[in-house]
Amino acid sequence: MTETTGEGTGAGTGTCAGPPQGDRRPDGADRYTISEVAALTGLSAHTLRWYERIGLMPHIDRSHTGQRRYSNRDLDWLALVGKLRLTGMPVADMVRYAEMVREGDHTYADRFDLLKATREDVVARIAELQGTLAVLDRKISFYADAGRALASERSR
Amino acid sequence: MTETTGEGTGAGTGTCAGPPQGDRRPDGADRYTISEVAALTGLSAHTLRWYERIGLMPHIDRSHTGQRRYSNRDLDWLALVGKLRLTGMPVADMVRYAEMVREGDHTYADRFDLLKATREDVVARIAELQGTLAVLDRKISFYADAGRALASERSR
DNA sequence: TGCTTGCCTGGAGTGCACTTCAGGGATCTA
DNA sequence: TAGATCCCTGAAGTGCACTCCAGGCAAGCA
């Protein structure tokens, strides 16, 4: 197997990006227009074209009139990109990853490193956020108490 | 008590922002220069001035020559701002919060709401990140396996 | 045949959070 | 007295990730 996008090109695989996207067409009939993909992914058509221009997408098929026709495989890739974007990975890094995918199997180790580093970033970010939660909760309970005190004062 | 910054103006309180900052001066002698505050908070002097200009800081004391002199209270406020920034709260919202603090006790309910909404955002973001962790881990283990396979192939 | 809809392109514009620049004052050390 | 260091201000610039615009082609249909 040559890992390219996520997990083959089959039917929906459970771990999906933002909007629900169970309405895929069977392989062979999978030629989505840009606006269909926009609806499916929550990205704008502009953004989809822009992703392509900066090298974040593989070459997208075209209709005989030059319009883009996305495949299920492209959708898988976009789902992965969506996940990476959620991690806060800069677009430039995603482009590097896409380049490595295009370059073939010999970039496996580099891809591994990139993902590993991203994973560590995510873990650190989660810890950071949990730290902020603690602060927020302290202040929230302060205001909740203060609110109750004011209320009972008004009712006196 | 009138909640303004974090938790009074006493010595370090445990929950600190980014860089460690236990080296506070006692109240009364707490007149830090901008570069001291920059070192303490990890923000640049430029950013500190900018925060002030956009209304994110209370009025900062000045020396007789017009230079800023920050107090422990200001440091507390900056620690809170740092936490809110970590949540991803837009600066404009932090400014709104700062305005509410300036306006006094009658904004308690609004401040409560703002912090509550922020809390929900943070919880959602953590869940999102945990979702990305799952995807990353699947791909990382794919590449780990593939790496092992390639290694054993090379050693044959 | 004209009209609408959907798509195409390159390039300019946007919003955010800073960051840098240009020009100048006050204090300290030799 | 000179030079270094630290600070001041307003305004312009930067980098990122889109987002919008102008101008135009192709297909469907009344």
XYZ file of C-alpha atoms (C1' of nucleotides) in Angstrom:
372
model
C 0.000 0.000 0.000
C 1.131 3.526 -0.725
C -0.197 5.858 1.909
C -1.350 9.004 0.205
C -4.414 10.469 1.775
C -6.099 8.779 4.654
C -7.313 5.267 4.262
C -8.014 4.242 0.717
C -10.848 5.553 -1.353
C -13.713 3.530 0.005
C -16.903 4.698 1.639
C -16.849 7.077 4.610
C -14.460 5.899 7.273
C -15.768 7.278 10.518
C -13.188 9.932 11.295
C -14.412 12.816 9.236
C -13.523 16.494 9.266
C -15.836 19.366 10.162
C -19.200 18.997 8.413
C -20.739 15.518 8.148
C -19.983 14.010 4.763
C -21.640 10.638 4.361
C -23.117 11.449 0.956
C -20.352 10.187 -1.223
C -20.805 8.768 -4.638
C -19.440 5.287 -5.394
C -15.982 5.145 -6.916
C -16.076 5.556 -10.683
C -18.970 7.986 -10.421
C -16.981 10.229 -8.095
C -16.609 13.404 -10.101
C -17.669 16.220 -7.793
C -17.801 19.835 -8.942
C -16.003 22.467 -6.940
C -19.214 23.734 -5.389
C -20.164 20.220 -4.304
C -16.787 19.834 -2.628
C -17.193 23.244 -1.047
C -20.510 22.140 0.439
C -19.057 18.819 1.540
C -15.949 20.226 3.198
C -17.127 23.620 4.391
C -14.287 25.275 2.476
C -15.070 27.938 -0.091
C -14.509 27.306 -3.793
C -11.941 30.084 -3.655
C -10.063 28.285 -0.947
C -10.158 25.020 -2.867
C -8.624 26.704 -5.928
C -6.116 28.455 -3.722
C -5.095 25.174 -2.071
C -4.453 23.803 -5.520
C -2.432 26.805 -6.610
C -0.126 26.660 -3.610
C 0.504 22.950 -4.085
C -1.576 21.643 -1.226
C -3.679 19.464 -3.539
C -2.658 16.765 -5.986
C -3.565 17.461 -9.589
C -7.316 17.658 -9.808
C -9.032 16.079 -12.780
C -10.751 18.394 -15.264
C -13.905 18.012 -17.321
C -13.653 18.414 -21.111
C -14.440 22.112 -20.605
C -11.713 22.611 -18.042
C -13.791 22.512 -14.890
C -12.453 20.701 -11.849
C -13.799 17.272 -11.031
C -12.856 16.038 -7.573
C -12.650 12.339 -6.677
C -13.316 10.510 -3.409
C -9.566 10.331 -3.024
C -9.391 14.118 -3.197
C -12.087 14.279 -0.537
C -10.028 12.000 1.697
C -7.061 14.243 1.252
C -9.142 17.301 2.079
C -10.388 15.585 5.218
C -6.804 15.031 6.317
C -5.895 18.614 5.462
C -8.852 19.744 7.531
C -7.577 17.774 10.497
C -4.081 19.136 10.131
C -5.492 22.628 9.877
C -7.347 22.061 13.148
C -4.062 21.215 14.810
C -2.900 24.709 13.891
C -0.284 23.429 11.486
C 0.727 26.280 9.158
C -0.347 25.880 5.557
C 3.287 25.974 4.486
C 3.956 22.832 6.512
C 0.967 21.101 4.999
C 2.344 21.967 1.584
C 5.656 20.389 2.572
C 3.787 17.290 3.633
C 1.901 17.233 0.330
C 5.196 17.509 -1.510
C 6.582 14.580 0.428
C 3.539 12.528 -0.477
C 4.099 13.374 -4.146
C 7.760 12.457 -3.886
C 6.960 8.882 -2.925
C 7.772 6.228 -0.383
C 11.293 7.380 0.374
C 9.887 10.315 2.349
C 8.167 8.064 4.880
C 10.661 8.857 7.628
C 10.304 12.610 7.121
C 6.541 12.363 7.095
C 6.730 10.365 10.292
C 8.866 13.068 11.904
C 6.566 15.836 10.795
C 3.499 14.090 12.154
C 5.277 13.192 15.362
C 6.268 16.818 15.924
C 2.734 17.911 15.143
C 1.434 15.415 17.643
C 3.683 16.842 20.345
C 2.471 20.340 19.512
C -1.109 19.195 19.854
C -0.453 17.528 23.196
C 1.239 20.678 24.455
C -1.591 22.833 23.180
C -4.149 20.668 24.963
C -2.213 21.038 28.216
C -2.063 24.797 27.685
C -5.786 24.959 27.116
C -6.431 22.922 30.208
C -4.354 25.444 32.124
C -6.524 28.244 30.808
C -9.616 26.287 31.796
C -8.444 26.312 35.399
C -8.050 30.094 35.336
C -11.380 30.590 33.604
C -13.139 28.398 36.124
C -11.713 30.351 39.038
C -12.869 33.611 37.557
C -16.223 32.225 36.493
C -16.935 31.027 39.987
C -15.857 34.422 41.322
C -18.410 36.139 39.127
C -21.041 33.533 39.911
C -20.586 34.167 43.643
C -20.502 37.912 43.145
C -23.651 37.689 41.033
C -25.444 35.775 43.780
C -24.299 38.299 46.383
C -25.577 41.212 44.290
C -28.890 39.440 43.704
C -29.477 38.824 47.399
C -28.530 42.447 48.083
C -31.101 43.701 45.595
C -33.795 41.504 47.145
C -33.177 42.973 50.571
C -13.584 43.011 46.856
C -13.657 44.412 43.379
C -12.347 41.842 40.919
C -10.090 43.588 38.482
C -7.155 41.516 37.457
C -6.584 38.118 38.892
C -6.211 37.688 42.580
C -5.130 40.803 44.376
C -1.684 42.238 44.179
C 0.181 39.951 46.538
C 3.115 37.716 45.811
C 3.054 35.193 42.953
C -0.047 33.062 43.097
C 0.858 29.804 41.459
C -1.086 30.056 38.225
C 1.242 32.097 36.092
C 1.333 32.788 32.376
C 4.075 31.743 29.976
C 7.508 32.436 31.454
C 8.072 31.838 35.156
C 7.720 35.074 37.071
C 8.472 34.632 40.747
C 10.822 37.599 40.878
C 8.370 40.244 41.862
C 9.171 43.232 43.921
C 7.152 43.900 47.082
C 4.197 46.237 46.713
C 5.223 49.833 47.046
C 8.521 49.156 45.295
C 6.712 47.711 42.278
C 7.629 50.127 39.532
C 8.857 47.971 36.645
C 10.162 49.474 33.417
C 8.721 48.347 30.120
C 11.706 46.158 29.354
C 11.452 44.452 32.731
C 7.819 43.691 32.044
C 8.737 42.476 28.577
C 11.250 40.067 30.099
C 8.756 38.967 32.748
C 5.844 38.369 30.391
C 7.575 37.348 27.191
C 5.772 40.118 25.319
C 7.783 42.717 23.406
C 7.907 46.313 24.595
C 6.186 47.206 21.338
C 3.357 44.860 22.124
C 2.993 46.279 25.626
C 2.681 49.809 24.225
C 0.291 48.570 21.599
C -1.887 46.842 24.209
C -2.102 50.125 26.018
C -2.998 52.073 22.898
C -5.864 49.769 21.966
C -7.299 49.927 25.457
C -6.305 46.489 26.640
C -4.388 47.893 29.611
C -5.513 50.202 32.414
C -3.683 53.496 32.622
C -0.073 52.773 33.316
C 1.795 54.961 35.740
C 4.546 57.174 34.353
C 7.876 58.298 35.791
C 8.571 62.019 36.016
C 10.166 61.769 32.575
C 7.174 60.087 31.011
C 8.430 56.519 31.009
C 6.037 53.742 31.892
C 6.215 52.194 35.335
C 4.244 48.979 35.697
C 2.880 47.730 39.021
C 2.305 44.224 40.348
C -1.345 44.773 39.609
C -0.487 45.452 35.973
C 1.525 42.244 35.936
C -1.484 40.335 37.245
C -3.619 41.804 34.513
C -1.036 40.848 31.904
C -0.983 37.314 33.248
C -4.738 37.096 32.767
C -4.481 38.600 29.297
C -1.853 36.001 28.491
C -4.194 33.246 29.547
C -7.066 34.650 27.539
C -4.786 34.969 24.543
C -3.896 31.304 24.910
C -7.573 30.438 24.691
C -7.553 32.024 21.246
C -9.817 34.855 22.336
C -9.527 37.704 19.800
C -7.845 40.832 21.088
C -11.006 42.799 20.386
C -12.890 40.638 22.879
C -10.188 41.110 25.464
C -10.533 44.850 24.961
C -14.270 44.533 25.542
C -13.538 42.671 28.741
C -11.062 45.351 29.819
C -13.693 47.992 29.173
C -16.172 46.120 31.320
C -13.627 45.973 34.121
C -13.152 49.735 33.838
C -16.881 50.304 33.887
C -17.243 48.738 37.308
C -19.234 46.177 39.219
C -22.426 46.472 37.213
C -20.782 44.587 34.341
C -20.283 41.442 36.407
C -23.035 39.552 34.607
C -21.620 40.408 31.188
C -18.140 39.436 32.242
C -19.522 36.165 33.539
C -21.195 35.507 30.198
C -18.065 36.343 28.240
C -15.918 34.025 30.331
C -18.520 31.290 30.208
C -18.657 31.470 26.418
C -14.872 31.435 26.283
C -14.841 28.400 28.517
C -17.172 26.573 26.155
C -14.951 27.493 23.215
C -11.951 26.096 25.034
C -13.722 22.862 25.882
C -14.775 22.475 22.260
C -11.275 23.231 21.046
C -9.819 20.604 23.360
C -12.267 18.042 21.997
C -11.332 19.049 18.452
C -7.658 18.646 19.219
C -8.256 15.268 20.771
C -9.982 14.283 17.553
C -6.947 15.333 15.565
C -4.740 13.357 17.935
C -6.621 10.207 17.010
C -6.033 10.831 13.316
C -2.385 11.701 13.867
C -1.839 8.560 15.904
C -3.311 6.376 13.175
C -1.060 7.905 10.569
C 1.968 7.894 12.820
C 1.569 4.201 13.486
C 1.126 3.627 9.758
C 4.451 5.292 9.065
C 6.090 3.533 11.993
C 5.002 0.157 10.593
C 5.993 1.126 7.072
C 9.371 2.282 8.329
C 9.966 -1.024 10.047
C 8.951 -2.912 6.916
C 11.354 -0.884 4.768
C 14.168 -1.409 7.261
C 13.737 -5.178 7.312
C 13.588 -5.136 3.523
C 16.869 -3.271 3.303
C 18.501 -5.741 5.699
C 17.506 -8.719 3.559
C -31.358 34.393 -29.483
C -30.641 36.098 -25.236
C -30.396 35.171 -20.276
C -28.911 32.803 -16.271
C -25.908 29.878 -13.798
C -21.647 27.878 -12.737
C -17.094 27.827 -13.475
C -12.416 29.726 -15.001
C -8.047 32.933 -14.298
C -4.670 36.324 -12.290
C -4.285 39.713 -9.205
C -5.677 42.794 -5.641
C -7.787 43.301 -1.060
C -8.921 41.985 3.910
C -8.474 41.229 8.965
C -5.738 40.033 12.599
C -1.873 40.555 15.719
C 1.789 42.219 15.871
C 6.525 44.378 14.199
C 9.432 47.743 12.258
C 10.641 52.337 11.122
C 11.824 57.166 11.588
C 12.926 60.654 14.479
C 13.771 62.294 18.934
C 14.328 62.875 24.414
C 16.366 61.562 29.088
C 19.849 59.252 32.018
C 24.224 57.049 32.942
C 29.321 56.127 32.540
C 33.995 57.557 31.153
C 31.276 66.377 26.703
C 30.617 62.378 24.193
C 28.763 58.048 23.546
C 25.868 54.351 24.917
C 21.572 52.807 26.540
C 16.854 53.006 27.361
C 12.684 55.000 26.434
C 9.045 57.830 23.757
C 5.561 58.635 19.607
C 2.797 57.992 15.255
C 2.705 55.679 11.159
C 3.823 52.269 7.995
C 4.961 47.438 7.144
C 4.658 42.219 7.727
C 2.949 37.408 7.460
C -0.716 34.448 7.383
C -4.850 32.506 5.501
C -7.881 33.441 3.103
C -11.480 36.466 0.254
C -13.030 39.318 -3.338
C -12.891 41.361 -7.979
C -12.870 41.916 -12.941
C -13.362 39.915 -17.063
C -14.586 35.976 -19.587
C -16.008 31.026 -21.304
C -19.502 27.137 -21.638
C -23.930 24.764 -20.909
C -28.916 24.764 -20.161
C -33.384 26.617 -21.306
C -37.457 29.927 -22.689
